[in-house]
Tab-separated table of C-alpha atoms in Angstrom:
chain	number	residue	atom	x	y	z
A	13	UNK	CA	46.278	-48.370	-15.424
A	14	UNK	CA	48.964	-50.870	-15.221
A	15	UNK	CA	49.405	-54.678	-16.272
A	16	UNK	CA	48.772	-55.489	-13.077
A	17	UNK	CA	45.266	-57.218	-12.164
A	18	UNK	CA	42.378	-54.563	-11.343
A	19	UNK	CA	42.206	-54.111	-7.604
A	20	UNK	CA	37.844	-54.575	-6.890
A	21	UNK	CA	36.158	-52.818	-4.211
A	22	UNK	CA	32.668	-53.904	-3.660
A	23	UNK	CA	30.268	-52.772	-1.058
A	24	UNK	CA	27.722	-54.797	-0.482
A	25	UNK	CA	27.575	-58.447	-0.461
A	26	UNK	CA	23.973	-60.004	0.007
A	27	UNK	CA	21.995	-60.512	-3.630
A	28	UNK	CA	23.902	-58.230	-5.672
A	29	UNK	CA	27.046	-58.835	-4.238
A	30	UNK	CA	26.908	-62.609	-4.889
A	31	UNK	CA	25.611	-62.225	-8.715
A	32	UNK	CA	28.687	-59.521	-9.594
A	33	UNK	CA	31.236	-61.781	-7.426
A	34	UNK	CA	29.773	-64.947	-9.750
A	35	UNK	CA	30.222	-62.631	-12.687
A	36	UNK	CA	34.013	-61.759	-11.837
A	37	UNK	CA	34.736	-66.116	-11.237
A	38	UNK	CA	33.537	-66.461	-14.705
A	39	UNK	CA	35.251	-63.740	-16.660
A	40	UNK	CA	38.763	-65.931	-17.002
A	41	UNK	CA	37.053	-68.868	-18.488
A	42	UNK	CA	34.403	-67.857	-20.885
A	43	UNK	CA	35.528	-63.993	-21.275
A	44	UNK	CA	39.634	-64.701	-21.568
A	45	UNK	CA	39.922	-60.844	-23.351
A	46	UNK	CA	38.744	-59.579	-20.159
A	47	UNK	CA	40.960	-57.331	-17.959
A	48	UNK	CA	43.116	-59.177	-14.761
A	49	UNK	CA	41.057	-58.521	-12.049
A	50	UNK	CA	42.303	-59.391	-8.133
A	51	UNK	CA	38.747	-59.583	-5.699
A	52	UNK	CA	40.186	-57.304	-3.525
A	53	UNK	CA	38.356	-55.851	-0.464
A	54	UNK	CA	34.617	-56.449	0.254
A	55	UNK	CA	32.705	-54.048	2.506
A	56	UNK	CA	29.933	-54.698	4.986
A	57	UNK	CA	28.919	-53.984	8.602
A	58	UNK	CA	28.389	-57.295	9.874
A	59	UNK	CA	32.002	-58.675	10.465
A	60	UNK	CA	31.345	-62.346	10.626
A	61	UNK	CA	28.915	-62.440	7.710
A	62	UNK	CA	31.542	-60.072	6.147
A	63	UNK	CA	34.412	-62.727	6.286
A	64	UNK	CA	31.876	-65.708	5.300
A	65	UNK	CA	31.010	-63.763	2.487
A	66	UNK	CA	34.340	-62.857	1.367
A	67	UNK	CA	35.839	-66.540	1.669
A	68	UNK	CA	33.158	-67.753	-0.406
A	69	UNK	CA	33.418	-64.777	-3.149
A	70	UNK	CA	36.988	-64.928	-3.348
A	71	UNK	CA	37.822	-61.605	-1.468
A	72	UNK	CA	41.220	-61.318	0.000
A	73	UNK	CA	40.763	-58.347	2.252
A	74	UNK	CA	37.540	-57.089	4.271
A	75	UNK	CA	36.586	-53.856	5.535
A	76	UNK	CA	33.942	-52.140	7.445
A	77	UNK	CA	34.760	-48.489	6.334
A	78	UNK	CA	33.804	-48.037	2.496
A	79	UNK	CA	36.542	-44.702	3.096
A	80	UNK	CA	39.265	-46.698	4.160
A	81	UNK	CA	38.756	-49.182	1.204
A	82	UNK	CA	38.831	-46.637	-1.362
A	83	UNK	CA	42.451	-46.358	-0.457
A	84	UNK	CA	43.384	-49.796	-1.273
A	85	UNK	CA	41.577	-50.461	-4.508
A	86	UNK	CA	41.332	-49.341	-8.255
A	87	UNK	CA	37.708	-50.034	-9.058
A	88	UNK	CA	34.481	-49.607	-6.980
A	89	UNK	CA	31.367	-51.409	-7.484
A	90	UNK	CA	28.510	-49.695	-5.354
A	91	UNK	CA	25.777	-52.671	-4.605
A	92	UNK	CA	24.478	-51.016	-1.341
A	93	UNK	CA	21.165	-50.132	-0.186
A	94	UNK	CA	19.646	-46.856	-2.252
A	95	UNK	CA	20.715	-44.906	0.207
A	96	UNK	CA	24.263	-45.088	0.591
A	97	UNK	CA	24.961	-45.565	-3.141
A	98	UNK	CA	25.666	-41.201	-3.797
A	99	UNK	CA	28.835	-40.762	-0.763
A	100	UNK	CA	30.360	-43.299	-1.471
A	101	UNK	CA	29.706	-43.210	-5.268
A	102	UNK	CA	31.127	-39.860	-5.570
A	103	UNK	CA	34.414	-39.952	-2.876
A	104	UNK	CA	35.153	-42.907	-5.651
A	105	UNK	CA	34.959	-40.715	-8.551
A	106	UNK	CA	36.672	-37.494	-7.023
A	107	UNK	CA	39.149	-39.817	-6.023
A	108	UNK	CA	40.049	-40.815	-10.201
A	109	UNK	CA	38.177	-44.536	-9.362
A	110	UNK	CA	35.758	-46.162	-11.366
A	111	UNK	CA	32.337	-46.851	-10.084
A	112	UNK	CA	29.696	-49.689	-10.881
A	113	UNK	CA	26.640	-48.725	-9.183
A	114	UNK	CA	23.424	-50.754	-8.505
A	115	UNK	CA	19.855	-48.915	-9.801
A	116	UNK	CA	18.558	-47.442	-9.305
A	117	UNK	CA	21.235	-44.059	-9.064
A	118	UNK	CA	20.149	-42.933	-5.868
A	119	UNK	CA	17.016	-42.339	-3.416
A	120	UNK	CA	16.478	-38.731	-4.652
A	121	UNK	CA	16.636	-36.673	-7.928
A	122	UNK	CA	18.651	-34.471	-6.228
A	123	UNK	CA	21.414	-37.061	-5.011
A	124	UNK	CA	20.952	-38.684	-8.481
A	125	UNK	CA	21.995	-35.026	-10.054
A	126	UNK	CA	25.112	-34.781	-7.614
A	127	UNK	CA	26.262	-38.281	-8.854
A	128	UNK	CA	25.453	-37.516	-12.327
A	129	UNK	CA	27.582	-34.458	-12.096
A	130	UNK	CA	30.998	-36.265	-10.440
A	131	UNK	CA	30.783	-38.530	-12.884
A	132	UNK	CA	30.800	-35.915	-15.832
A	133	UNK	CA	33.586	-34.303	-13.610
A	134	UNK	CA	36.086	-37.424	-13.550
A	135	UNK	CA	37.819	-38.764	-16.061
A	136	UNK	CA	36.805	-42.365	-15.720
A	137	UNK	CA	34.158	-44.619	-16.213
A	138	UNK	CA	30.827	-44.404	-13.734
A	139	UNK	CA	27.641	-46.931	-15.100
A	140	UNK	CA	24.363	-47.816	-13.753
A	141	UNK	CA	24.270	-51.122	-13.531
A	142	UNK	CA	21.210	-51.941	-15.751
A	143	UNK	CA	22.104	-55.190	-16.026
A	144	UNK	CA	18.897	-56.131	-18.257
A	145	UNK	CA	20.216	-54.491	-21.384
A	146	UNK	CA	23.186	-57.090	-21.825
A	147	UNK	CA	20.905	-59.730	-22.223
A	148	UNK	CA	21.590	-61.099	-25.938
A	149	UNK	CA	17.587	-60.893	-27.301
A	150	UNK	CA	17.824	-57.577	-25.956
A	151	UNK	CA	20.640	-56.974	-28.147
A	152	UNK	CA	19.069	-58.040	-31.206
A	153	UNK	CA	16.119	-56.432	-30.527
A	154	UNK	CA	17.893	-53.188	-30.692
A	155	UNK	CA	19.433	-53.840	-33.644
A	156	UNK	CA	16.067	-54.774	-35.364
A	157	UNK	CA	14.732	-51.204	-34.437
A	158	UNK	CA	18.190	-49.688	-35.557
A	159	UNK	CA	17.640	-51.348	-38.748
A	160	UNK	CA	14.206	-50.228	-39.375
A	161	UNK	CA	12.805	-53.899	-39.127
A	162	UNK	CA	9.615	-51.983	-37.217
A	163	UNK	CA	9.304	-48.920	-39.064
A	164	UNK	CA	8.138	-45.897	-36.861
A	165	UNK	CA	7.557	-46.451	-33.363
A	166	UNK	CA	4.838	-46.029	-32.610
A	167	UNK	CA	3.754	-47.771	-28.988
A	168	UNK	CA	5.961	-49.338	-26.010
A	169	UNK	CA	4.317	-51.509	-23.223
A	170	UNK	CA	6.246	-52.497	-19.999
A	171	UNK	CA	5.793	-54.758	-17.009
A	172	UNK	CA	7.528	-56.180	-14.183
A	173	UNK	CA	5.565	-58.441	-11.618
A	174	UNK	CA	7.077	-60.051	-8.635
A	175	UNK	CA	4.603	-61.810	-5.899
A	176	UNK	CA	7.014	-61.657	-2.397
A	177	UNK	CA	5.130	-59.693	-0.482
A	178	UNK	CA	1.631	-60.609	-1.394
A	179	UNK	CA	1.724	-62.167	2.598
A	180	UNK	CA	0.977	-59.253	4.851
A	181	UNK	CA	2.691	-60.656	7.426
A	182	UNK	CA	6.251	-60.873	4.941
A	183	UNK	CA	9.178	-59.400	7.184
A	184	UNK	CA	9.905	-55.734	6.767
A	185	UNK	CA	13.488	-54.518	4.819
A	186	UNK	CA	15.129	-51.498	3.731
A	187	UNK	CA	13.598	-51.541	0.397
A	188	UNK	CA	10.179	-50.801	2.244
A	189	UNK	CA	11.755	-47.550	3.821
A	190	UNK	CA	10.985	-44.050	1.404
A	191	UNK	CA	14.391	-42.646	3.281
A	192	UNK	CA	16.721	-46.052	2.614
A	193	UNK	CA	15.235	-47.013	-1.022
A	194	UNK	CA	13.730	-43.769	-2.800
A	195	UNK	CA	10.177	-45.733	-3.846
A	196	UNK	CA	8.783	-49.451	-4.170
A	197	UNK	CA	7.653	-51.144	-6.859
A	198	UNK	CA	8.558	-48.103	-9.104
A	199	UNK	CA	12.183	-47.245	-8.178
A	200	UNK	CA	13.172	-51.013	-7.324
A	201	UNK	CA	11.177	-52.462	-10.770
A	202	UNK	CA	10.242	-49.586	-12.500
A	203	UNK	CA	13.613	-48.191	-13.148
A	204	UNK	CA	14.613	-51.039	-15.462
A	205	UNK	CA	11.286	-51.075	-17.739
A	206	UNK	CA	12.175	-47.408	-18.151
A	207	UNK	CA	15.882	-47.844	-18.814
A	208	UNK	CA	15.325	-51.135	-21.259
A	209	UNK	CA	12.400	-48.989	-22.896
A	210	UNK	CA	14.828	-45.762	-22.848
A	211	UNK	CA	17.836	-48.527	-24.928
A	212	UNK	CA	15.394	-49.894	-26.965
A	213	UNK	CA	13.601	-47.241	-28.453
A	214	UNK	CA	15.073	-43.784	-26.769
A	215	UNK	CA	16.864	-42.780	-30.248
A	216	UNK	CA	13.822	-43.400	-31.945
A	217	UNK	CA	11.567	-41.626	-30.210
A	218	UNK	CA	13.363	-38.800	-28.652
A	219	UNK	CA	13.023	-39.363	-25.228
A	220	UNK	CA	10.080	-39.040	-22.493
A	221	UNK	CA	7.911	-35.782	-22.647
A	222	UNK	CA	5.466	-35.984	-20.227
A	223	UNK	CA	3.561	-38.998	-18.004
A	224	UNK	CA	0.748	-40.005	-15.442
A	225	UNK	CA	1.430	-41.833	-12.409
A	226	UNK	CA	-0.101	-44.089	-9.949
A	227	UNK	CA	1.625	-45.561	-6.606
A	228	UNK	CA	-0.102	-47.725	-4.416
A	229	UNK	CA	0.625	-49.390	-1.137
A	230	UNK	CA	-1.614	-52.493	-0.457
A	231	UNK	CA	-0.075	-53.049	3.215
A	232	UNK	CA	0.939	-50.388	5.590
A	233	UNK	CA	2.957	-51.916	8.186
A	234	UNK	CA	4.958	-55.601	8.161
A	235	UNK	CA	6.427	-57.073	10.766
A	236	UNK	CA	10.278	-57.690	12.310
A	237	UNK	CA	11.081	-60.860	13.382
A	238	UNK	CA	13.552	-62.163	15.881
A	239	UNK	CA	15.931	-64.725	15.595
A	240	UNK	CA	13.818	-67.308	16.764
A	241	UNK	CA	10.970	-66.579	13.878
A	242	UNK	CA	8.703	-64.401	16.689
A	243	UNK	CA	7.751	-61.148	15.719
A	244	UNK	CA	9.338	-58.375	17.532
A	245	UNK	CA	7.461	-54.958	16.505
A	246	UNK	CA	5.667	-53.938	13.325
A	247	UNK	CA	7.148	-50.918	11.025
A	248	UNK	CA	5.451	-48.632	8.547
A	249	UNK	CA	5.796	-49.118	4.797
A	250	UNK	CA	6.435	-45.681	3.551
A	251	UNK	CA	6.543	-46.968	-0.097
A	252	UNK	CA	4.564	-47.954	-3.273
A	253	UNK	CA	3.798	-51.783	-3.443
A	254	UNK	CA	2.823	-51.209	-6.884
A	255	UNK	CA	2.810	-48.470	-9.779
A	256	UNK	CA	1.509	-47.508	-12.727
A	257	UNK	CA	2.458	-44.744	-15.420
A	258	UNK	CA	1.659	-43.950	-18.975
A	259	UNK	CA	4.359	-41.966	-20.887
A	260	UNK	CA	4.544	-39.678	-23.816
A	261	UNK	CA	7.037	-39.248	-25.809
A	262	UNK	CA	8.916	-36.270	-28.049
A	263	UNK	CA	7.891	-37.983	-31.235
A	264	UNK	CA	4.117	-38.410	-30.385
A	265	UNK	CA	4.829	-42.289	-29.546
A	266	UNK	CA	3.712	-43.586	-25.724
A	267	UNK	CA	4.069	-46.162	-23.444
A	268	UNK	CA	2.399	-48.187	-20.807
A	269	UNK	CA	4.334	-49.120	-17.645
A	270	UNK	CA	3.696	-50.686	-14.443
A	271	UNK	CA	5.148	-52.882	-11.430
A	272	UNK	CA	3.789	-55.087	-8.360
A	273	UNK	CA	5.749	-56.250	-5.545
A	274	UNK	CA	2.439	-58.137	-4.902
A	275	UNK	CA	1.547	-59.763	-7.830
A	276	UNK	CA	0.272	-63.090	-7.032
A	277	UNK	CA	2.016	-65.700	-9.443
A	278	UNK	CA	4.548	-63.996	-10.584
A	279	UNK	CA	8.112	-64.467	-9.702
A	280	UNK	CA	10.529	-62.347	-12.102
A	281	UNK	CA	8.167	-61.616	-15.094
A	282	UNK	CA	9.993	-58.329	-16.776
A	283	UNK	CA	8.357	-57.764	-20.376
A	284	UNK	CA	8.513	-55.227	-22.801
A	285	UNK	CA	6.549	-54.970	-25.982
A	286	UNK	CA	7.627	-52.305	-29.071
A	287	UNK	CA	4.781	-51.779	-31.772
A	288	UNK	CA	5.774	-49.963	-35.015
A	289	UNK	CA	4.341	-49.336	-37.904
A	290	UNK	CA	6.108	-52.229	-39.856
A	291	UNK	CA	6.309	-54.842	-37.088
A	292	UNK	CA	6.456	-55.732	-33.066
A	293	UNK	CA	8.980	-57.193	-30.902
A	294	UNK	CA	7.731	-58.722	-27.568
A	295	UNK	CA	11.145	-59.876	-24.928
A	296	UNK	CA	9.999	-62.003	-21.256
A	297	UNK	CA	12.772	-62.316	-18.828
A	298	UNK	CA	11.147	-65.597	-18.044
A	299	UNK	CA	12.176	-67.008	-21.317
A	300	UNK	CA	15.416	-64.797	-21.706
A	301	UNK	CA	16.819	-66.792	-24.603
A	302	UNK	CA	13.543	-66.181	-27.042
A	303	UNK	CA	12.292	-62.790	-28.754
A	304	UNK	CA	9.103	-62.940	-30.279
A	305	UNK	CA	9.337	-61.068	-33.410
A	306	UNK	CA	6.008	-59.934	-36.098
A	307	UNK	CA	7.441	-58.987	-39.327
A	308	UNK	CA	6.269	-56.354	-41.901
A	309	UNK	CA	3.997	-58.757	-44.095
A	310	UNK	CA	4.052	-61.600	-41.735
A	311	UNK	CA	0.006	-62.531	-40.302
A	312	UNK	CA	1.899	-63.563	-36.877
A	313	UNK	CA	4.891	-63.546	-34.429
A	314	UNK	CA	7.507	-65.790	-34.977
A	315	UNK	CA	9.787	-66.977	-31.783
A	316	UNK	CA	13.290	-66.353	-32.682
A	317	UNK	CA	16.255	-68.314	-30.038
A	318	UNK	CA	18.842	-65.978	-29.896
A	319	UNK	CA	21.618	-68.637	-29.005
A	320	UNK	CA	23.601	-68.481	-32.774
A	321	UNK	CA	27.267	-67.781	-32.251
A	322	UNK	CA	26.443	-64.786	-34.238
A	323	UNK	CA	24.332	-63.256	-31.758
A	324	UNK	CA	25.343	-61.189	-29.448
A	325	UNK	CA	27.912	-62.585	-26.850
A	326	UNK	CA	26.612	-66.201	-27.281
A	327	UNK	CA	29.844	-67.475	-29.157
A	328	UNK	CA	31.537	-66.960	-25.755
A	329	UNK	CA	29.593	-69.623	-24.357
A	330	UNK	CA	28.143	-72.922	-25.610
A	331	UNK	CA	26.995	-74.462	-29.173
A	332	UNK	CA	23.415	-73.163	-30.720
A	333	UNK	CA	20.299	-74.022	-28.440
A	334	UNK	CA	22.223	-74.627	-25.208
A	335	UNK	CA	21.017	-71.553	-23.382
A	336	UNK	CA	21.929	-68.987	-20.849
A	337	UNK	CA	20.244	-67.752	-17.749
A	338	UNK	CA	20.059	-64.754	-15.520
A	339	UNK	CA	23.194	-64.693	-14.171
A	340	UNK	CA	24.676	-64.350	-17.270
A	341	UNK	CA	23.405	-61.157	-17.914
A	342	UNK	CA	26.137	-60.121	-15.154
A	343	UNK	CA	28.759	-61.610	-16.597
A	344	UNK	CA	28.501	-59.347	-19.428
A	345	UNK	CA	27.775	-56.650	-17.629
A	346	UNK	CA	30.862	-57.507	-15.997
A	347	UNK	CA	32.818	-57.428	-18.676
A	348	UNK	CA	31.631	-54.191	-20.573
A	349	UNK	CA	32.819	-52.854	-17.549
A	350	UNK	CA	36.156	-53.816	-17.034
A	351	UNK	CA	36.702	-53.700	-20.400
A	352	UNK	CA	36.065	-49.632	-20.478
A	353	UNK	CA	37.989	-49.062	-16.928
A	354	UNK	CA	41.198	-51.316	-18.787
A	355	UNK	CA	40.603	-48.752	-21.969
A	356	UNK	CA	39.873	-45.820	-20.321
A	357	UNK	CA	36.649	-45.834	-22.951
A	358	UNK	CA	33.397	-44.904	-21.826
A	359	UNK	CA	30.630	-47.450	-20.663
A	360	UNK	CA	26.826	-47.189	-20.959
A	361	UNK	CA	24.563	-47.386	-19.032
A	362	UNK	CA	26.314	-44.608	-17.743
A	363	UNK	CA	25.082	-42.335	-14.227
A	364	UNK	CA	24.173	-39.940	-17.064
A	365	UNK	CA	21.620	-42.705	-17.925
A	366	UNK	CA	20.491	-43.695	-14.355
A	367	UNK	CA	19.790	-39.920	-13.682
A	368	UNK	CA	17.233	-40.004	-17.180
A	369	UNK	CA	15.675	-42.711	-15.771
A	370	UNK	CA	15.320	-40.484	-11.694
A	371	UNK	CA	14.129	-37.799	-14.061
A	372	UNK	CA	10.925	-40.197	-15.186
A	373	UNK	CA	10.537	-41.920	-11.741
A	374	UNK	CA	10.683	-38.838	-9.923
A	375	UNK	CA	8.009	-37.457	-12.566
A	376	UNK	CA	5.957	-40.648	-12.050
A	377	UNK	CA	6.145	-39.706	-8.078
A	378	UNK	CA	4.728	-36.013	-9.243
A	379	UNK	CA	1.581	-37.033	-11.472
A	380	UNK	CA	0.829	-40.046	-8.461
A	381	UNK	CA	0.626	-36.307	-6.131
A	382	UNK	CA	-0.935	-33.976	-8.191
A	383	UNK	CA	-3.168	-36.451	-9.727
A	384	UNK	CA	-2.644	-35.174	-12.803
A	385	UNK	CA	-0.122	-35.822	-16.417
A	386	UNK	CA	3.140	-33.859	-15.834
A	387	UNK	CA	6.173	-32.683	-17.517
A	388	UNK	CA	9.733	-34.612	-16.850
A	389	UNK	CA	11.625	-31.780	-15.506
């Protein structure tokens, strides 16, 4: 790499486009160590949302062909639909550029392997972008169980409940496609409770042996509106509105996971629990800032707010108690990132870790089919 800025590619630029683009404004001010980076090219289909989108994100260039923009630009961040995340992913990496791609990796185990392997083949960075493991309690509740604060782990319990399509008659997307998004609930949901379970506690318990599954769709078919609000046609869901899984891991520890797209009063609730035999640790993404924390000798939790400046990455943003939110979670995401594409160090979560986390989703997908506990192959 040069001292000149970082040329950014990004494909996509609905939801995820808009947090990463929000993430790149803020690197200058609150991350000033970060890499020089120049918002390059953004890629869509639709040329006149394209341009608004780039305007407001700060994009210089626009293009329409993912190939073509490969050509102009140093770094690639994949934010796509599932299934456009492997071509795309891979041309970038055979091509020596380094790719940020949404979760999860891919539709399929078997595009999920192909990516896995480019990335091992080039010799830059590729991550998953996980985004929920830069979140600062999330931090130091890793280095709690590092430490030994819990003692042997023993359980891990994982949820994440969203309500926005608990209305039958909620407009179909891609995301309720098998072909376009891989799964529902499980893949879209379910793929960071496994990968925040898989940071957490994956060195202590040796990884995921075996697990039971449950998918469930609750509506078949949702409609396609017009322009004008009316509904056009109606289209098959062909994925899970909700799962369920229990897991057991190498060591003899398990876990408890599940998801709803239809959970009724629930917006964004991601939680995870770890019980040891010393102490627990329980994180909600609804009060990101707080860890609840039940120490060896303790008779109950006590809520710890992780905002010190000697947490982790709060001293890049403001005094003790004056908390961050979501979109901040990006931001250092972000910067990780750029950080190990400016080095030319490695970056975790890497596509080695997206495809560990396929391996358990596409295990889930087995058990929910055979009906029966099966083996992560």
């Amino acid at each position: 790499m040069t001292d000149e800025p970082l040329k950014i590619g990004v494909l996509g630029y609905r939801f995820m486009g808009k947090a990463h683009a929000n993430a790149m404004a803020r690197l200058p001010m609150f991350f000033p160590d970060a890499p020089d980076i120049e918002r390059h090219t953004l890629v869509g289909r639709d040329e006149a949302a394209l341009a608004d989108a780039a305007d407001r994100f700060g994009f210089s260039h626009t293009a329409t062909d993912w190939e073509a923009a490969l050509d102009e630009v140093e770094v690639f961040y994949n934010l796509g639909p599932n299934h456009v995340h492997a071509e795309p992913s891979i041309a970038a990496l055979e091509a020596g550029i380094p790719v940020l791609c949404e979760k999860p990796l891919a539709p399929t185990i078997a595009e999920a392997a192909a990516m896995r392997d480019a990335a091992a083949a080039a010799d830059v960075p590729a991550g998953t972008a996980f985004n929920y493991r830069f979140v600062p309690a999330i931090r130091y509740a890793k280095g709690l169980i590092e430490d030994g604060e819990l003692g042997e782990i023993r359980q891990v319990r994982g949820r994440y409940l969203q309500d926005w399509l608990v209305d039958p008659e909620a407009p179909w997307a891609w995301r309720m496609d098998a072909e376009m998004a891989g799964s529902g609930a499980l893949g879209d949901l379910g793929a960071h409770t496994i990968d925040l379970a898989n940071f957490l506690v994956g060195d202590a318990v040796g990884g995921i042996d075996r697990v039971s599954g449950q998918l469930t769709t609750f509506v078949d078919e949702r409609p396609v509106y017009d322009d004008e609000g009316e509904i056009e046609e109606y289209r098959d869901v062909t994925v899970d509105d909700a799962y369920s899984a229990q897991v057991a891991y190498k060591s003899g520890a398990t876990g408890t996971f599940e998801a709803s797209r239809v959970a009724e009063g629930h917006k964004n609730d991601h939680t995870i629990a770890v019980h040891g035999t010393k102490g627990s640790l329980k994180f909600s993404l609804e009060r990101l800032n707080e860890l609840e924390v039940l120490r060896e000798g303790n008779r109950g939790y006590e809520t710890v707010l992780v905002t010190e400046e000697s947490d982790p990455y709060v001293d890049r943003w403001w005094p003790p108690g004056h908390v961050i939110g979501w979109e901040h979670t990006f931001v250092h995401e972000n910067y990780e990132f750029l950080s190990a594409v400016a080095e030319g160090s490695s970056f975790e979560p890497s596509f080695e870790d997206g495809y560990e986390v396929q391996r358990a989703l596409a295990a889930i997908e087995r058990a929910d089919e055979r009906g029966e506990w099966v083996a992560v192959e």
